[in-house]
Amino acid sequence: MTADQIATLFTRADGTFLCARWGRPVAPVIFGLADESLDIFRGAIRAGFAHARHPLAETDPDMGANLMLFFVRDWPDLADIPDLDRLTDAPGLPDRLARTEADQYRMFRFDADGGIRACLGFLRMGGRLADSHPGHLAEALFMRCALTFAQDIVPSPAMAALIRAAYDPVLPVAATDPVHAMRLAARMGDA
């Protein structure tokens, strides 16, 4: 993967670049899955962060859980989540997601140093994701929550190497200069 390809993955529609990783241990919680599927998603999160050499925790001291994943059949089901507007700071989120016919949505919160502080992920399982293989979906979900990708990504060995490279402790937890992509590309051979 070239530096230009990497830079594209983190460049938003407005032209800004942001590559951020978790700056604190990840304390995940998953809502809306049956037990057999829950184990698959928990396993993918554990394996993914182990590969990145980043710790998981039972709880986050500030928030309790800082990686919150919500699985619903359809977007109106989000209305059942208590204090959703306060949790997301996005009033009317279910209606907005329904209007855009989105299948998934994620939002990040950041620490003062720019590292990921929290991630909220929402998946609508009644649409195109209904036929997804749980293992493939779990792997893709982990990758999309591990870094602030601006583009849609597909799990691959190259993406796994990119995530591992981004978690190199020598690198900053967040970068807004596209030159950071060159640093990542140089480390991918070592990942």
PDB file of C-alpha atoms in Angstrom:
ATOM      1  CA  MET A   1       0.000   0.000   0.000  1.00  0.00           C
ATOM      2  CA  THR A   2       1.466   3.342  -1.034  1.00  0.00           C
ATOM      3  CA  ALA A   3       1.535   6.512   1.034  1.00  0.00           C
ATOM      4  CA  ASP A   4      -0.938   8.119  -1.395  1.00  0.00           C
ATOM      5  CA  GLN A   5      -3.375   5.217  -0.980  1.00  0.00           C
ATOM      6  CA  ILE A   6      -3.067   5.472   2.792  1.00  0.00           C
ATOM      7  CA  ALA A   7      -3.581   9.239   2.731  1.00  0.00           C
ATOM      8  CA  THR A   8      -6.791   8.766   0.729  1.00  0.00           C
ATOM      9  CA  LEU A   9      -8.186   6.455   3.423  1.00  0.00           C
ATOM     10  CA  PHE A  10      -7.985   9.246   6.019  1.00  0.00           C
ATOM     11  CA  THR A  11      -8.922  12.243   3.859  1.00  0.00           C
ATOM     12  CA  ARG A  12     -12.457  13.528   4.303  1.00  0.00           C
ATOM     13  CA  ALA A  13     -14.728  15.005   1.649  1.00  0.00           C
ATOM     14  CA  ASP A  14     -13.699  18.515   2.700  1.00  0.00           C
ATOM     15  CA  GLY A  15     -10.027  17.660   2.067  1.00  0.00           C
ATOM     16  CA  THR A  16      -8.950  17.467   5.713  1.00  0.00           C
ATOM     17  CA  PHE A  17      -6.747  14.604   6.856  1.00  0.00           C
ATOM     18  CA  LEU A  18      -7.190  12.871  10.200  1.00  0.00           C
ATOM     19  CA  CYS A  19      -5.586   9.638  11.275  1.00  0.00           C
ATOM     20  CA  ALA A  20      -6.269   8.936  14.941  1.00  0.00           C
ATOM     21  CA  ARG A  21      -5.992   5.779  17.008  1.00  0.00           C
ATOM     22  CA  TRP A  22      -7.171   4.935  20.495  1.00  0.00           C
ATOM     23  CA  GLY A  23      -5.131   6.723  23.127  1.00  0.00           C
ATOM     24  CA  ARG A  24      -6.540   4.790  26.075  1.00  0.00           C
ATOM     25  CA  PRO A  25      -7.489   1.156  26.747  1.00  0.00           C
ATOM     26  CA  VAL A  26     -10.675   0.137  24.952  1.00  0.00           C
ATOM     27  CA  ALA A  27     -13.636  -0.931  27.104  1.00  0.00           C
ATOM     28  CA  PRO A  28     -16.195  -2.396  24.665  1.00  0.00           C
ATOM     29  CA  VAL A  29     -19.877  -3.114  25.170  1.00  0.00           C
ATOM     30  CA  ILE A  30     -22.247  -4.524  22.555  1.00  0.00           C
ATOM     31  CA  PHE A  31     -26.034  -4.194  22.533  1.00  0.00           C
ATOM     32  CA  GLY A  32     -28.657  -6.009  20.485  1.00  0.00           C
ATOM     33  CA  LEU A  33     -26.975  -9.309  19.556  1.00  0.00           C
ATOM     34  CA  ALA A  34     -27.856 -12.884  20.419  1.00  0.00           C
ATOM     35  CA  ASP A  35     -25.292 -14.707  22.568  1.00  0.00           C
ATOM     36  CA  GLU A  36     -23.873 -16.790  19.703  1.00  0.00           C
ATOM     37  CA  SER A  37     -23.226 -13.682  17.601  1.00  0.00           C
ATOM     38  CA  LEU A  38     -22.020 -11.691  20.591  1.00  0.00           C
ATOM     39  CA  ASP A  39     -19.116 -14.119  21.101  1.00  0.00           C
ATOM     40  CA  ILE A  40     -18.031 -13.661  17.466  1.00  0.00           C
ATOM     41  CA  PHE A  41     -17.949  -9.866  17.766  1.00  0.00           C
ATOM     42  CA  ARG A  42     -16.221  -9.910  21.156  1.00  0.00           C
ATOM     43  CA  GLY A  43     -13.627 -12.305  19.763  1.00  0.00           C
ATOM     44  CA  ALA A  44     -12.974 -10.095  16.717  1.00  0.00           C
ATOM     45  CA  ILE A  45     -12.500  -7.025  18.915  1.00  0.00           C
ATOM     46  CA  ARG A  46     -10.127  -8.900  21.262  1.00  0.00           C
ATOM     47  CA  ALA A  47      -8.123 -10.353  18.386  1.00  0.00           C
ATOM     48  CA  GLY A  48      -7.989  -7.072  16.481  1.00  0.00           C
ATOM     49  CA  PHE A  49      -6.684  -4.991  19.364  1.00  0.00           C
ATOM     50  CA  ALA A  50      -4.250  -7.766  20.340  1.00  0.00           C
ATOM     51  CA  HIS A  51      -2.880  -7.632  16.777  1.00  0.00           C
ATOM     52  CA  ALA A  52      -2.571  -3.835  17.097  1.00  0.00           C
ATOM     53  CA  ARG A  53      -0.816  -4.329  20.472  1.00  0.00           C
ATOM     54  CA  HIS A  54      -3.378  -2.125  22.190  1.00  0.00           C
ATOM     55  CA  PRO A  55      -4.963  -3.013  25.552  1.00  0.00           C
ATOM     56  CA  LEU A  56      -8.596  -3.741  26.326  1.00  0.00           C
ATOM     57  CA  ALA A  57     -10.125  -2.961  29.716  1.00  0.00           C
ATOM     58  CA  GLU A  58     -13.223  -3.985  31.630  1.00  0.00           C
ATOM     59  CA  THR A  59     -14.166  -0.341  32.179  1.00  0.00           C
ATOM     60  CA  ASP A  60     -13.029   3.151  31.241  1.00  0.00           C
ATOM     61  CA  PRO A  61     -12.565   5.400  34.297  1.00  0.00           C
ATOM     62  CA  ASP A  62     -14.368   8.328  32.640  1.00  0.00           C
ATOM     63  CA  MET A  63     -17.175   6.630  30.742  1.00  0.00           C
ATOM     64  CA  GLY A  64     -17.543   3.025  31.889  1.00  0.00           C
ATOM     65  CA  ALA A  65     -17.625   1.752  28.302  1.00  0.00           C
ATOM     66  CA  ASN A  66     -15.894   3.720  25.564  1.00  0.00           C
ATOM     67  CA  LEU A  67     -16.571   1.496  22.532  1.00  0.00           C
ATOM     68  CA  MET A  68     -20.347   1.112  22.319  1.00  0.00           C
ATOM     69  CA  LEU A  69     -21.853  -0.897  19.477  1.00  0.00           C
ATOM     70  CA  PHE A  70     -25.601  -0.945  18.894  1.00  0.00           C
ATOM     71  CA  PHE A  71     -27.271  -3.475  16.602  1.00  0.00           C
ATOM     72  CA  VAL A  72     -30.872  -2.774  15.579  1.00  0.00           C
ATOM     73  CA  ARG A  73     -33.255  -4.259  13.035  1.00  0.00           C
ATOM     74  CA  ASP A  74     -34.160  -0.796  11.712  1.00  0.00           C
ATOM     75  CA  TRP A  75     -33.265   2.786  12.634  1.00  0.00           C
ATOM     76  CA  PRO A  76     -36.519   3.612  14.493  1.00  0.00           C
ATOM     77  CA  ASP A  77     -35.439   0.950  17.039  1.00  0.00           C
ATOM     78  CA  LEU A  78     -32.756   3.393  18.229  1.00  0.00           C
ATOM     79  CA  ALA A  79     -35.566   5.347  19.894  1.00  0.00           C
ATOM     80  CA  ASP A  80     -35.581   2.610  22.558  1.00  0.00           C
ATOM     81  CA  ILE A  81     -32.083   3.610  23.721  1.00  0.00           C
ATOM     82  CA  PRO A  82     -32.423   5.807  26.810  1.00  0.00           C
ATOM     83  CA  ASP A  83     -30.922   9.294  26.415  1.00  0.00           C
ATOM     84  CA  LEU A  84     -29.720   8.626  22.861  1.00  0.00           C
ATOM     85  CA  ASP A  85     -29.669  12.362  22.053  1.00  0.00           C
ATOM     86  CA  ARG A  86     -27.466  13.053  25.067  1.00  0.00           C
ATOM     87  CA  LEU A  87     -25.225  10.072  24.374  1.00  0.00           C
ATOM     88  CA  THR A  88     -24.604  11.063  20.749  1.00  0.00           C
ATOM     89  CA  ASP A  89     -25.046  14.856  20.874  1.00  0.00           C
ATOM     90  CA  ALA A  90     -26.970  14.278  17.626  1.00  0.00           C
ATOM     91  CA  PRO A  91     -30.685  14.984  18.098  1.00  0.00           C
ATOM     92  CA  GLY A  92     -32.840  13.200  15.533  1.00  0.00           C
ATOM     93  CA  LEU A  93     -30.140  10.678  14.627  1.00  0.00           C
ATOM     94  CA  PRO A  94     -32.556   7.772  13.892  1.00  0.00           C
ATOM     95  CA  ASP A  95     -34.573   9.918  11.462  1.00  0.00           C
ATOM     96  CA  ARG A  96     -31.442  11.194   9.732  1.00  0.00           C
ATOM     97  CA  LEU A  97     -30.065   7.659   9.301  1.00  0.00           C
ATOM     98  CA  ALA A  98     -33.422   6.439   7.971  1.00  0.00           C
ATOM     99  CA  ARG A  99     -33.606   9.312   5.441  1.00  0.00           C
ATOM    100  CA  THR A 100     -30.127   8.520   4.088  1.00  0.00           C
ATOM    101  CA  GLU A 101     -30.851   4.760   4.050  1.00  0.00           C
ATOM    102  CA  ALA A 102     -27.561   4.126   5.848  1.00  0.00           C
ATOM    103  CA  ASP A 103     -26.670   0.627   6.986  1.00  0.00           C
ATOM    104  CA  GLN A 104     -24.168   1.714   9.591  1.00  0.00           C
ATOM    105  CA  TYR A 105     -22.915   4.822  11.273  1.00  0.00           C
ATOM    106  CA  ARG A 106     -20.075   5.556  13.664  1.00  0.00           C
ATOM    107  CA  MET A 107     -18.992   8.593  15.603  1.00  0.00           C
ATOM    108  CA  PHE A 108     -15.818   9.295  17.515  1.00  0.00           C
ATOM    109  CA  ARG A 109     -14.952  11.443  20.505  1.00  0.00           C
ATOM    110  CA  PHE A 110     -11.378  12.524  21.109  1.00  0.00           C
ATOM    111  CA  ASP A 111      -9.042  13.236  24.024  1.00  0.00           C
ATOM    112  CA  ALA A 112      -7.103  16.505  24.261  1.00  0.00           C
ATOM    113  CA  ASP A 113      -4.129  14.949  22.429  1.00  0.00           C
ATOM    114  CA  GLY A 114      -6.391  13.901  19.531  1.00  0.00           C
ATOM    115  CA  GLY A 115      -6.463  10.189  20.364  1.00  0.00           C
ATOM    116  CA  ILE A 116      -9.770   8.343  20.195  1.00  0.00           C
ATOM    117  CA  ARG A 117     -11.551   8.619  23.526  1.00  0.00           C
ATOM    118  CA  ALA A 118     -14.793   6.889  22.521  1.00  0.00           C
ATOM    119  CA  CYS A 119     -16.498   5.359  19.524  1.00  0.00           C
ATOM    120  CA  LEU A 120     -20.210   4.734  19.073  1.00  0.00           C
ATOM    121  CA  GLY A 121     -21.194   2.403  16.265  1.00  0.00           C
ATOM    122  CA  PHE A 122     -24.728   1.763  15.015  1.00  0.00           C
ATOM    123  CA  LEU A 123     -25.625  -1.069  12.624  1.00  0.00           C
ATOM    124  CA  ARG A 124     -28.979  -1.647  10.925  1.00  0.00           C
ATOM    125  CA  MET A 125     -29.275  -5.398  10.470  1.00  0.00           C
ATOM    126  CA  GLY A 126     -32.632  -5.321   8.645  1.00  0.00           C
ATOM    127  CA  GLY A 127     -31.161  -3.956   5.418  1.00  0.00           C
ATOM    128  CA  ARG A 128     -28.192  -4.944   3.292  1.00  0.00           C
ATOM    129  CA  LEU A 129     -26.276  -6.200   6.333  1.00  0.00           C
ATOM    130  CA  ALA A 130     -28.904  -8.889   7.029  1.00  0.00           C
ATOM    131  CA  ASP A 131     -27.085 -11.465   4.912  1.00  0.00           C
ATOM    132  CA  SER A 132     -23.592 -10.586   6.135  1.00  0.00           C
ATOM    133  CA  HIS A 133     -21.447 -13.369   7.534  1.00  0.00           C
ATOM    134  CA  PRO A 134     -21.042 -12.566  11.263  1.00  0.00           C
ATOM    135  CA  GLY A 135     -17.279 -13.183  11.223  1.00  0.00           C
ATOM    136  CA  HIS A 136     -16.686 -10.908   8.226  1.00  0.00           C
ATOM    137  CA  LEU A 137     -18.925  -8.194   9.653  1.00  0.00           C
ATOM    138  CA  ALA A 138     -17.208  -8.411  13.044  1.00  0.00           C
ATOM    139  CA  GLU A 139     -13.752  -8.043  11.482  1.00  0.00           C
ATOM    140  CA  ALA A 140     -14.844  -5.076   9.357  1.00  0.00           C
ATOM    141  CA  LEU A 141     -16.511  -3.424  12.352  1.00  0.00           C
ATOM    142  CA  PHE A 142     -13.362  -3.733  14.446  1.00  0.00           C
ATOM    143  CA  MET A 143     -11.249  -2.158  11.700  1.00  0.00           C
ATOM    144  CA  ARG A 144     -13.654   0.762  11.264  1.00  0.00           C
ATOM    145  CA  CYS A 145     -13.544   1.444  15.004  1.00  0.00           C
ATOM    146  CA  ALA A 146      -9.753   1.064  15.379  1.00  0.00           C
ATOM    147  CA  LEU A 147      -8.809   4.126  13.300  1.00  0.00           C
ATOM    148  CA  THR A 148     -10.602   7.191  11.955  1.00  0.00           C
ATOM    149  CA  PHE A 149     -10.973   5.967   8.387  1.00  0.00           C
ATOM    150  CA  ALA A 150     -12.722   8.533   6.171  1.00  0.00           C
ATOM    151  CA  GLN A 151     -13.347   5.984   3.415  1.00  0.00           C
ATOM    152  CA  ASP A 152     -15.148   2.667   3.518  1.00  0.00           C
ATOM    153  CA  ILE A 153     -12.668  -0.158   3.970  1.00  0.00           C
ATOM    154  CA  VAL A 154     -12.704  -3.898   3.410  1.00  0.00           C
ATOM    155  CA  PRO A 155     -10.749  -6.199   5.723  1.00  0.00           C
ATOM    156  CA  SER A 156      -7.539  -7.456   4.162  1.00  0.00           C
ATOM    157  CA  PRO A 157      -3.996  -8.301   5.242  1.00  0.00           C
ATOM    158  CA  ALA A 158      -2.935  -4.819   4.059  1.00  0.00           C
ATOM    159  CA  MET A 159      -5.572  -3.161   6.303  1.00  0.00           C
ATOM    160  CA  ALA A 160      -4.464  -5.303   9.251  1.00  0.00           C
ATOM    161  CA  ALA A 161      -0.845  -4.236   8.629  1.00  0.00           C
ATOM    162  CA  LEU A 162      -1.917  -0.581   8.383  1.00  0.00           C
ATOM    163  CA  ILE A 163      -3.737  -0.736  11.718  1.00  0.00           C
ATOM    164  CA  ARG A 164      -0.769  -2.397  13.402  1.00  0.00           C
ATOM    165  CA  ALA A 165       1.568   0.242  11.943  1.00  0.00           C
ATOM    166  CA  ALA A 166      -0.697   3.072  13.159  1.00  0.00           C
ATOM    167  CA  TYR A 167      -0.469   1.707  16.702  1.00  0.00           C
ATOM    168  CA  ASP A 168       3.336   1.912  16.710  1.00  0.00           C
ATOM    169  CA  PRO A 169       4.040   3.706  20.019  1.00  0.00           C
ATOM    170  CA  VAL A 170       6.666   5.880  18.314  1.00  0.00           C
ATOM    171  CA  LEU A 171       3.939   7.543  16.214  1.00  0.00           C
ATOM    172  CA  PRO A 172       1.581  10.207  17.594  1.00  0.00           C
ATOM    173  CA  VAL A 173      -1.935   9.057  18.516  1.00  0.00           C
ATOM    174  CA  ALA A 174      -3.331  11.554  16.010  1.00  0.00           C
ATOM    175  CA  ALA A 175      -2.069  13.357  12.923  1.00  0.00           C
ATOM    176  CA  THR A 176      -3.686  15.979  10.706  1.00  0.00           C
ATOM    177  CA  ASP A 177      -0.853  16.268   8.171  1.00  0.00           C
ATOM    178  CA  PRO A 178      -1.038  13.875   5.206  1.00  0.00           C
ATOM    179  CA  VAL A 179       2.727  13.321   5.487  1.00  0.00           C
ATOM    180  CA  HIS A 180       1.774  10.939   8.299  1.00  0.00           C
ATOM    181  CA  ALA A 181       0.746   8.483   5.561  1.00  0.00           C
ATOM    182  CA  MET A 182       4.415   8.209   4.574  1.00  0.00           C
ATOM    183  CA  ARG A 183       5.321   7.242   8.126  1.00  0.00           C
ATOM    184  CA  LEU A 184       2.606   4.581   8.117  1.00  0.00           C
ATOM    185  CA  ALA A 185       3.672   3.189   4.735  1.00  0.00           C
ATOM    186  CA  ALA A 186       7.267   2.916   5.951  1.00  0.00           C
ATOM    187  CA  ARG A 187       6.161   0.916   9.007  1.00  0.00           C
ATOM    188  CA  MET A 188       3.789  -1.448   7.226  1.00  0.00           C
ATOM    189  CA  GLY A 189       6.620  -3.754   6.236  1.00  0.00           C
ATOM    190  CA  ASP A 190       7.449  -4.131   9.914  1.00  0.00           C
ATOM    191  CA  ALA A 191       3.832  -4.644  11.041  1.00  0.00           C
TER     192      ALA A 191
END
